[in-house]
Amino acid sequence: MEAIIIIVFVLGYLAITVEHSIKIDKLIPALVMMAISWALISLGIDSFPQWFDSANHGLVEGFIDLGHEDKMHWMEETLLHHLGKTAEILVFLLGAMTIVEIIDYFDGFATIKGFIKTKSKKKILWIFGFLAFFLSAIIDNLTATIVLISILQKIISDRNVRIWYAGLIIIAANAGGAWSPIGDVTTTMLWIGKKVTTGHLFVYLFLPSLVCMLVPFLVASFMKPFQGNLDQKTEDSDKPKSKFSSTMLYLGLGGIVSVPIFKTVTHLPPYVGMMLALGVVAIFAEIYSNSKFSLSSHDSEEHEANAHHSPVHHSLSKIELPSILFFLGILMAVAALESLGILFNFAGTLQDTIPLLGTEMAAQHSGEVIVSDLVVILLGVGSAVIDNVPLVAASLGMFSQKIDHELWHFIAYSAGTGGSMLIIGSAAGVVAMGMEKIDFFWYLKKISWLALIGFLAGAVVFMFTRTIF
């Protein structure tokens, strides 16, 4: 039965990887393989020789000798445990997505465009690079990519020039999302899963992530596409349509940034702080939307028609629900493999077969299993081909290192930045591919090598700096 479940997972994973070729949204195979995997577990519960207790991160002693009812009880408790942990992530993401949509409702992101005054291609490259790096740490790399490419489309009319900027934005956004607990779904998973803390994540990963962004941008700034000046579009319609645009931008970003602080002070799960932030932002959104001075009459009528008399309702209708369902499916499918002890055993196999790197450093942590740096680097390379969410979900079931162990921070870096090496390797890349119709092979030829050198440079910096901390 275990072999059948693994086959179901592999087939579902393959369908997710080639979603653009088969024209089937990845949420569909994710949900199907999740449901089938747990159904097979329920039907074959008596045939499994072991069971993994995720709450205590260890195999259940004497599981094979338990009766049918006891085994079913273990399955139900484990399923409920994983659903609860997954729900924490999903509710957190729903809150963050809604705040971002509320900011967009008031055209808050148009405020950013006003900061760009230069016509120098090289200066614009660096402005967008740092905007992507820091903005993605606040509103996540996917949303930052959407916002910045939308601004690019209003500034640069020549698509052949614009796609170069879009490619570098992908690298910067993924690098920026790696050092923040709210910057990337995978980092959020590690944070909510109590594998990393906000302070240590910043200390360990800010410098490697910054190097991961700086090296490709430094090289690119000497390349032909970023030489000279460009003709900028200057359209009055690009100005913020609401007098509360900048206020809602700063309020929304401030609300999201406050979540890690709320968690540190109260020790409550992050989704509680995100719901508080959403509630505060929503209050001001409702107040401002009722102001007769908030929008022009034409825009006010348009917003009122679309928003069902509420900016919050409008924002909720625009969040990426397919992404939420995909995360539900893939995380619960990985949980099925974890519950059978498959990931736990696979981790042992990796540790026994892959050569160790950095053993002197790792040996300082006595009593813990040494995990090769090469394993984590390969995970980063793999995230360029395979979605990084299930890779990180798998690592949560494979390794049992304590909170803020360097392994978790290296995983956060590798999974977060490694996806930049292919345009399909990250959510930021996929959305940029759709917005600018970027060809897969164009990106592979022009941008991938820049992403690779940035990834390796950041990894080297991480290996060096961890010896200090």
Short mmCIF file of N, CA and C in Angstrom, two decimals, residues 103-243:
data_model
loop_
_atom_site.label_atom_id
_atom_site.label_comp_id
_atom_site.label_asym_id
_atom_site.label_seq_id
_atom_site.Cartn_x
_atom_site.Cartn_y
_atom_site.Cartn_z
N ILE A 103 -4.99 47.59 0.03
CA ILE A 103 -4.04 48.64 -0.39
C ILE A 103 -4.25 48.95 -1.87
N ASP A 104 -4.40 47.91 -2.66
CA ASP A 104 -4.58 48.09 -4.11
C ASP A 104 -5.92 48.78 -4.41
N TYR A 105 -6.94 48.52 -3.61
CA TYR A 105 -8.26 49.14 -3.79
C TYR A 105 -8.15 50.66 -3.75
N PHE A 106 -7.26 51.15 -2.88
CA PHE A 106 -7.05 52.59 -2.76
C PHE A 106 -5.89 53.08 -3.63
N ASP A 107 -5.44 52.23 -4.56
CA ASP A 107 -4.32 52.57 -5.46
C ASP A 107 -3.07 52.96 -4.67
N GLY A 108 -2.87 52.29 -3.55
CA GLY A 108 -1.74 52.60 -2.69
C GLY A 108 -0.40 52.38 -3.35
N PHE A 109 -0.31 51.35 -4.19
CA PHE A 109 0.98 51.03 -4.79
C PHE A 109 1.39 52.04 -5.87
N ALA A 110 0.43 52.87 -6.31
CA ALA A 110 0.78 53.93 -7.26
C ALA A 110 1.69 54.96 -6.60
N THR A 111 1.68 55.00 -5.27
CA THR A 111 2.55 55.92 -4.54
C THR A 111 4.02 55.61 -4.83
N ILE A 112 4.32 54.31 -4.99
CA ILE A 112 5.72 53.90 -5.22
C ILE A 112 6.24 54.48 -6.52
N LYS A 113 5.38 54.55 -7.53
CA LYS A 113 5.80 55.04 -8.84
C LYS A 113 6.30 56.49 -8.75
N GLY A 114 5.76 57.25 -7.82
CA GLY A 114 6.17 58.64 -7.69
C GLY A 114 7.59 58.81 -7.20
N PHE A 115 8.18 57.72 -6.63
CA PHE A 115 9.54 57.80 -6.14
C PHE A 115 10.58 57.72 -7.27
N ILE A 116 10.15 57.28 -8.46
CA ILE A 116 11.09 57.03 -9.55
C ILE A 116 11.13 58.25 -10.47
N LYS A 117 12.24 58.98 -10.40
CA LYS A 117 12.37 60.21 -11.16
C LYS A 117 13.42 60.11 -12.28
N THR A 118 14.36 59.19 -12.17
CA THR A 118 15.47 59.11 -13.10
C THR A 118 15.08 58.42 -14.42
N LYS A 119 15.86 58.68 -15.47
CA LYS A 119 15.68 58.01 -16.76
C LYS A 119 16.83 57.05 -17.05
N SER A 120 17.82 57.00 -16.18
CA SER A 120 18.96 56.11 -16.37
C SER A 120 18.54 54.65 -16.19
N LYS A 121 18.81 53.82 -17.18
CA LYS A 121 18.43 52.41 -17.11
C LYS A 121 19.11 51.71 -15.93
N LYS A 122 20.38 52.06 -15.70
CA LYS A 122 21.12 51.42 -14.61
C LYS A 122 20.53 51.82 -13.25
N LYS A 123 20.21 53.10 -13.08
CA LYS A 123 19.65 53.55 -11.81
C LYS A 123 18.27 52.93 -11.57
N ILE A 124 17.47 52.85 -12.64
CA ILE A 124 16.15 52.23 -12.52
C ILE A 124 16.29 50.77 -12.12
N LEU A 125 17.30 50.09 -12.68
CA LEU A 125 17.54 48.68 -12.32
C LEU A 125 17.77 48.55 -10.82
N TRP A 126 18.64 49.40 -10.27
CA TRP A 126 18.95 49.32 -8.85
C TRP A 126 17.77 49.75 -7.98
N ILE A 127 17.02 50.74 -8.43
CA ILE A 127 15.83 51.17 -7.67
C ILE A 127 14.84 50.02 -7.56
N PHE A 128 14.55 49.38 -8.68
CA PHE A 128 13.60 48.27 -8.66
C PHE A 128 14.17 47.06 -7.91
N GLY A 129 15.49 46.88 -7.98
CA GLY A 129 16.11 45.78 -7.25
C GLY A 129 15.91 45.91 -5.76
N PHE A 130 16.21 47.10 -5.23
CA PHE A 130 16.05 47.29 -3.78
C PHE A 130 14.58 47.35 -3.38
N LEU A 131 13.73 47.91 -4.25
CA LEU A 131 12.29 47.89 -3.96
C LEU A 131 11.78 46.45 -3.86
N ALA A 132 12.20 45.61 -4.81
CA ALA A 132 11.78 44.20 -4.81
C ALA A 132 12.31 43.48 -3.58
N PHE A 133 13.56 43.75 -3.23
CA PHE A 133 14.20 43.07 -2.11
C PHE A 133 13.50 43.37 -0.79
N PHE A 134 13.20 44.64 -0.55
CA PHE A 134 12.61 45.01 0.74
C PHE A 134 11.08 44.90 0.73
N LEU A 135 10.45 45.18 -0.41
CA LEU A 135 8.99 45.08 -0.47
C LEU A 135 8.54 43.62 -0.35
N SER A 136 9.31 42.70 -0.95
CA SER A 136 8.94 41.28 -0.87
C SER A 136 9.05 40.76 0.55
N ALA A 137 9.91 41.36 1.35
CA ALA A 137 10.03 40.94 2.75
C ALA A 137 8.81 41.32 3.56
N ILE A 138 8.03 42.28 3.04
CA ILE A 138 6.85 42.75 3.76
C ILE A 138 5.56 42.16 3.20
N ILE A 139 5.39 42.21 1.88
CA ILE A 139 4.11 41.77 1.29
C ILE A 139 4.25 40.46 0.53
N ASP A 140 5.36 39.77 0.65
CA ASP A 140 5.74 38.50 0.03
C ASP A 140 6.21 38.69 -1.40
N ASN A 141 7.03 37.76 -1.86
CA ASN A 141 7.71 37.91 -3.15
C ASN A 141 6.75 37.89 -4.34
N LEU A 142 5.69 37.12 -4.25
CA LEU A 142 4.72 37.05 -5.35
C LEU A 142 4.04 38.40 -5.56
N THR A 143 3.51 38.96 -4.49
CA THR A 143 2.79 40.24 -4.58
C THR A 143 3.74 41.37 -4.98
N ALA A 144 4.96 41.36 -4.43
CA ALA A 144 5.93 42.40 -4.78
C ALA A 144 6.24 42.36 -6.27
N THR A 145 6.35 41.16 -6.83
CA THR A 145 6.62 41.02 -8.26
C THR A 145 5.48 41.58 -9.10
N ILE A 146 4.26 41.27 -8.72
CA ILE A 146 3.09 41.78 -9.43
C ILE A 146 3.06 43.31 -9.40
N VAL A 147 3.27 43.87 -8.21
CA VAL A 147 3.23 45.33 -8.04
C VAL A 147 4.30 46.01 -8.88
N LEU A 148 5.53 45.51 -8.80
CA LEU A 148 6.65 46.17 -9.47
C LEU A 148 6.59 46.02 -10.99
N ILE A 149 6.15 44.87 -11.47
CA ILE A 149 6.02 44.71 -12.93
C ILE A 149 4.89 45.60 -13.44
N SER A 150 3.83 45.74 -12.65
CA SER A 150 2.75 46.65 -13.04
C SER A 150 3.26 48.08 -13.16
N ILE A 151 4.13 48.49 -12.22
CA ILE A 151 4.72 49.83 -12.28
C ILE A 151 5.66 49.93 -13.48
N LEU A 152 6.43 48.87 -13.74
CA LEU A 152 7.34 48.85 -14.89
C LEU A 152 6.59 49.09 -16.19
N GLN A 153 5.42 48.46 -16.31
CA GLN A 153 4.63 48.59 -17.53
C GLN A 153 4.17 50.02 -17.76
N LYS A 154 4.11 50.81 -16.70
CA LYS A 154 3.71 52.20 -16.83
C LYS A 154 4.92 53.11 -17.08
N ILE A 155 6.11 52.60 -16.84
CA ILE A 155 7.32 53.41 -16.99
C ILE A 155 8.06 53.10 -18.28
N ILE A 156 8.16 51.80 -18.62
CA ILE A 156 8.95 51.36 -19.78
C ILE A 156 8.01 50.81 -20.85
N SER A 157 7.98 51.45 -21.98
CA SER A 157 7.06 51.04 -23.05
C SER A 157 7.59 49.89 -23.88
N ASP A 158 8.91 49.77 -24.00
CA ASP A 158 9.52 48.74 -24.83
C ASP A 158 9.57 47.42 -24.07
N ARG A 159 8.77 46.44 -24.51
CA ARG A 159 8.72 45.15 -23.82
C ARG A 159 10.06 44.44 -23.84
N ASN A 160 10.81 44.56 -24.91
CA ASN A 160 12.11 43.88 -25.02
C ASN A 160 13.09 44.36 -23.96
N VAL A 161 12.93 45.60 -23.55
CA VAL A 161 13.74 46.13 -22.45
C VAL A 161 13.14 45.72 -21.11
N ARG A 162 11.82 45.79 -21.05
CA ARG A 162 11.11 45.55 -19.79
C ARG A 162 11.31 44.14 -19.25
N ILE A 163 11.40 43.14 -20.13
CA ILE A 163 11.51 41.76 -19.66
C ILE A 163 12.86 41.51 -18.97
N TRP A 164 13.88 42.30 -19.33
CA TRP A 164 15.15 42.19 -18.62
C TRP A 164 14.98 42.63 -17.17
N TYR A 165 14.29 43.72 -16.98
CA TYR A 165 14.01 44.19 -15.62
C TYR A 165 13.16 43.18 -14.86
N ALA A 166 12.17 42.62 -15.54
CA ALA A 166 11.30 41.63 -14.90
C ALA A 166 12.09 40.42 -14.43
N GLY A 167 13.04 39.98 -15.26
CA GLY A 167 13.87 38.83 -14.88
C GLY A 167 14.69 39.10 -13.64
N LEU A 168 15.27 40.30 -13.55
CA LEU A 168 16.07 40.65 -12.37
C LEU A 168 15.18 40.88 -11.15
N ILE A 169 13.96 41.36 -11.36
CA ILE A 169 13.03 41.54 -10.24
C ILE A 169 12.70 40.20 -9.60
N ILE A 170 12.58 39.16 -10.41
CA ILE A 170 12.31 37.81 -9.87
C ILE A 170 13.41 37.41 -8.89
N ILE A 171 14.66 37.63 -9.29
CA ILE A 171 15.79 37.28 -8.43
C ILE A 171 15.75 38.07 -7.13
N ALA A 172 15.52 39.38 -7.23
CA ALA A 172 15.52 40.25 -6.05
C ALA A 172 14.34 39.93 -5.12
N ALA A 173 13.18 39.68 -5.70
CA ALA A 173 12.00 39.38 -4.89
C ALA A 173 12.15 38.08 -4.12
N ASN A 174 12.69 37.06 -4.78
CA ASN A 174 12.89 35.77 -4.10
C ASN A 174 13.96 35.89 -3.02
N ALA A 175 15.01 36.67 -3.29
CA ALA A 175 16.05 36.88 -2.29
C ALA A 175 15.49 37.64 -1.09
N GLY A 176 14.68 38.66 -1.35
CA GLY A 176 14.10 39.44 -0.27
C GLY A 176 13.11 38.66 0.58
N GLY A 177 12.40 37.74 -0.05
CA GLY A 177 11.43 36.95 0.70
C GLY A 177 12.05 35.93 1.62
N ALA A 178 13.32 35.58 1.40
CA ALA A 178 13.96 34.50 2.15
C ALA A 178 14.30 34.90 3.59
N TRP A 179 14.59 36.18 3.84
CA TRP A 179 15.04 36.57 5.18
C TRP A 179 13.93 37.11 6.06
N SER A 180 12.70 37.08 5.57
CA SER A 180 11.57 37.57 6.34
C SER A 180 10.57 36.44 6.59
N PRO A 181 10.01 36.34 7.79
CA PRO A 181 9.03 35.28 8.07
C PRO A 181 7.74 35.43 7.29
N ILE A 182 7.51 36.62 6.71
CA ILE A 182 6.29 36.86 5.94
C ILE A 182 6.61 37.13 4.48
N GLY A 183 7.85 36.86 4.05
CA GLY A 183 8.26 37.19 2.70
C GLY A 183 8.07 36.10 1.67
N ASP A 184 7.92 34.86 2.13
CA ASP A 184 7.77 33.73 1.22
C ASP A 184 6.96 32.66 1.93
N VAL A 185 6.15 31.93 1.18
CA VAL A 185 5.31 30.90 1.80
C VAL A 185 6.16 29.87 2.54
N THR A 186 7.30 29.48 1.95
CA THR A 186 8.14 28.46 2.58
C THR A 186 8.74 28.97 3.89
N THR A 187 9.16 30.23 3.91
CA THR A 187 9.69 30.80 5.15
C THR A 187 8.59 30.93 6.20
N THR A 188 7.39 31.29 5.75
CA THR A 188 6.24 31.36 6.65
C THR A 188 5.95 29.99 7.26
N MET A 189 6.07 28.94 6.43
CA MET A 189 5.84 27.58 6.93
C MET A 189 6.84 27.22 8.03
N LEU A 190 8.11 27.56 7.82
CA LEU A 190 9.13 27.27 8.83
C LEU A 190 8.90 28.09 10.09
N TRP A 191 8.44 29.33 9.92
CA TRP A 191 8.18 30.20 11.06
C TRP A 191 6.99 29.71 11.88
N ILE A 192 5.89 29.43 11.19
CA ILE A 192 4.70 28.95 11.89
C ILE A 192 4.94 27.56 12.47
N GLY A 193 5.78 26.76 11.78
CA GLY A 193 6.11 25.43 12.28
C GLY A 193 7.12 25.44 13.41
N LYS A 194 7.46 26.63 13.92
CA LYS A 194 8.38 26.80 15.05
C LYS A 194 9.74 26.20 14.78
N LYS A 195 10.23 26.43 13.55
CA LYS A 195 11.59 26.01 13.20
C LYS A 195 12.55 27.19 13.18
N VAL A 196 12.02 28.39 12.93
CA VAL A 196 12.84 29.60 12.93
C VAL A 196 12.10 30.70 13.68
N THR A 197 12.85 31.66 14.19
CA THR A 197 12.27 32.84 14.81
C THR A 197 12.65 34.07 13.99
N THR A 198 11.90 35.14 14.14
CA THR A 198 12.11 36.32 13.31
C THR A 198 13.51 36.90 13.46
N GLY A 199 13.96 37.05 14.70
CA GLY A 199 15.27 37.64 14.95
C GLY A 199 16.41 36.84 14.35
N HIS A 200 16.41 35.53 14.59
CA HIS A 200 17.48 34.67 14.08
C HIS A 200 17.41 34.56 12.56
N LEU A 201 16.21 34.58 12.01
CA LEU A 201 16.06 34.52 10.55
C LEU A 201 16.74 35.72 9.91
N PHE A 202 16.54 36.88 10.51
CA PHE A 202 17.17 38.09 9.99
C PHE A 202 18.69 38.01 10.14
N VAL A 203 19.14 37.60 11.31
CA VAL A 203 20.59 37.55 11.57
C VAL A 203 21.30 36.58 10.64
N TYR A 204 20.71 35.41 10.44
CA TYR A 204 21.33 34.38 9.62
C TYR A 204 21.24 34.69 8.12
N LEU A 205 20.10 35.24 7.69
CA LEU A 205 19.82 35.26 6.25
C LEU A 205 19.84 36.62 5.58
N PHE A 206 19.83 37.70 6.32
CA PHE A 206 19.79 39.00 5.64
C PHE A 206 21.01 39.20 4.74
N LEU A 207 22.19 38.97 5.27
CA LEU A 207 23.41 39.19 4.48
C LEU A 207 23.51 38.21 3.30
N PRO A 208 23.30 36.89 3.49
CA PRO A 208 23.33 35.99 2.33
C PRO A 208 22.29 36.35 1.27
N SER A 209 21.09 36.73 1.71
CA SER A 209 20.04 37.10 0.76
C SER A 209 20.41 38.37 0.02
N LEU A 210 20.99 39.32 0.74
CA LEU A 210 21.41 40.57 0.10
C LEU A 210 22.49 40.31 -0.95
N VAL A 211 23.44 39.44 -0.63
CA VAL A 211 24.48 39.08 -1.60
C VAL A 211 23.88 38.36 -2.79
N CYS A 212 22.88 37.50 -2.53
CA CYS A 212 22.19 36.78 -3.59
C CYS A 212 21.54 37.74 -4.58
N MET A 213 21.11 38.90 -4.09
CA MET A 213 20.53 39.93 -4.96
C MET A 213 21.61 40.81 -5.58
N LEU A 214 22.59 41.23 -4.79
CA LEU A 214 23.59 42.20 -5.25
C LEU A 214 24.47 41.67 -6.37
N VAL A 215 24.92 40.44 -6.26
CA VAL A 215 25.85 39.90 -7.26
C VAL A 215 25.24 39.89 -8.67
N PRO A 216 24.04 39.32 -8.87
CA PRO A 216 23.44 39.38 -10.21
C PRO A 216 23.19 40.81 -10.70
N PHE A 217 22.76 41.69 -9.81
CA PHE A 217 22.49 43.08 -10.21
C PHE A 217 23.77 43.82 -10.56
N LEU A 218 24.84 43.53 -9.82
CA LEU A 218 26.12 44.16 -10.12
C LEU A 218 26.62 43.74 -11.50
N VAL A 219 26.51 42.45 -11.80
CA VAL A 219 26.91 41.94 -13.12
C VAL A 219 26.01 42.53 -14.21
N ALA A 220 24.70 42.51 -13.95
CA ALA A 220 23.74 42.98 -14.96
C ALA A 220 23.90 44.47 -15.26
N SER A 221 24.34 45.25 -14.27
CA SER A 221 24.46 46.69 -14.48
C SER A 221 25.51 47.06 -15.53
N PHE A 222 26.39 46.10 -15.85
CA PHE A 222 27.39 46.33 -16.89
C PHE A 222 26.97 45.74 -18.24
N MET A 223 25.80 45.13 -18.28
CA MET A 223 25.32 44.50 -19.52
C MET A 223 24.61 45.53 -20.39
N LYS A 224 24.58 45.27 -21.67
CA LYS A 224 24.07 46.21 -22.66
C LYS A 224 22.63 46.65 -22.43
N PRO A 225 21.70 45.75 -22.04
CA PRO A 225 20.30 46.17 -21.86
C PRO A 225 20.09 47.26 -20.82
N PHE A 226 21.08 47.46 -19.92
CA PHE A 226 20.91 48.43 -18.85
C PHE A 226 21.83 49.64 -19.01
N GLN A 227 22.28 49.87 -20.24
CA GLN A 227 23.11 51.04 -20.52
C GLN A 227 22.27 52.15 -21.14
N GLY A 228 22.62 53.40 -20.85
CA GLY A 228 21.93 54.55 -21.44
C GLY A 228 20.67 54.94 -20.69
N ASN A 229 19.85 55.75 -21.36
CA ASN A 229 18.61 56.25 -20.78
C ASN A 229 17.41 55.70 -21.54
N LEU A 230 16.25 55.84 -20.95
CA LEU A 230 15.03 55.40 -21.63
C LEU A 230 13.99 56.51 -21.58
N ASP A 231 13.05 56.41 -22.49
CA ASP A 231 11.95 57.37 -22.52
C ASP A 231 10.84 56.86 -21.62
N GLN A 232 10.55 57.61 -20.56
CA GLN A 232 9.53 57.19 -19.61
C GLN A 232 8.16 57.67 -20.05
N LYS A 233 7.17 56.87 -19.71
CA LYS A 233 5.79 57.29 -19.91
C LYS A 233 5.42 58.29 -18.83
N THR A 234 4.71 59.31 -19.21
CA THR A 234 4.21 60.27 -18.21
C THR A 234 2.73 60.48 -18.44
N GLU A 235 1.95 59.75 -17.69
CA GLU A 235 0.50 59.81 -17.85
C GLU A 235 -0.13 60.26 -16.54
N ASP A 236 -1.01 61.27 -16.65
CA ASP A 236 -1.69 61.75 -15.45
C ASP A 236 -2.56 60.68 -14.82
N SER A 237 -3.04 59.75 -15.64
CA SER A 237 -3.93 58.70 -15.13
C SER A 237 -3.20 57.76 -14.19
N ASP A 238 -1.85 57.80 -14.20
CA ASP A 238 -1.09 56.93 -13.32
C ASP A 238 -1.00 57.46 -11.89
N LYS A 239 -1.44 58.71 -11.69
CA LYS A 239 -1.39 59.27 -10.35
C LYS A 239 -2.42 58.59 -9.46
N PRO A 240 -2.15 58.51 -8.15
CA PRO A 240 -3.12 57.89 -7.25
C PRO A 240 -4.50 58.54 -7.36
N LYS A 241 -5.54 57.73 -7.42
CA LYS A 241 -6.90 58.23 -7.60
C LYS A 241 -7.56 58.58 -6.27
N SER A 242 -6.96 58.18 -5.18
CA SER A 242 -7.52 58.46 -3.86
C SER A 242 -6.53 59.27 -3.04
N LYS A 243 -7.05 60.21 -2.27
CA LYS A 243 -6.16 61.01 -1.43
C LYS A 243 -5.63 60.19 -0.25
#
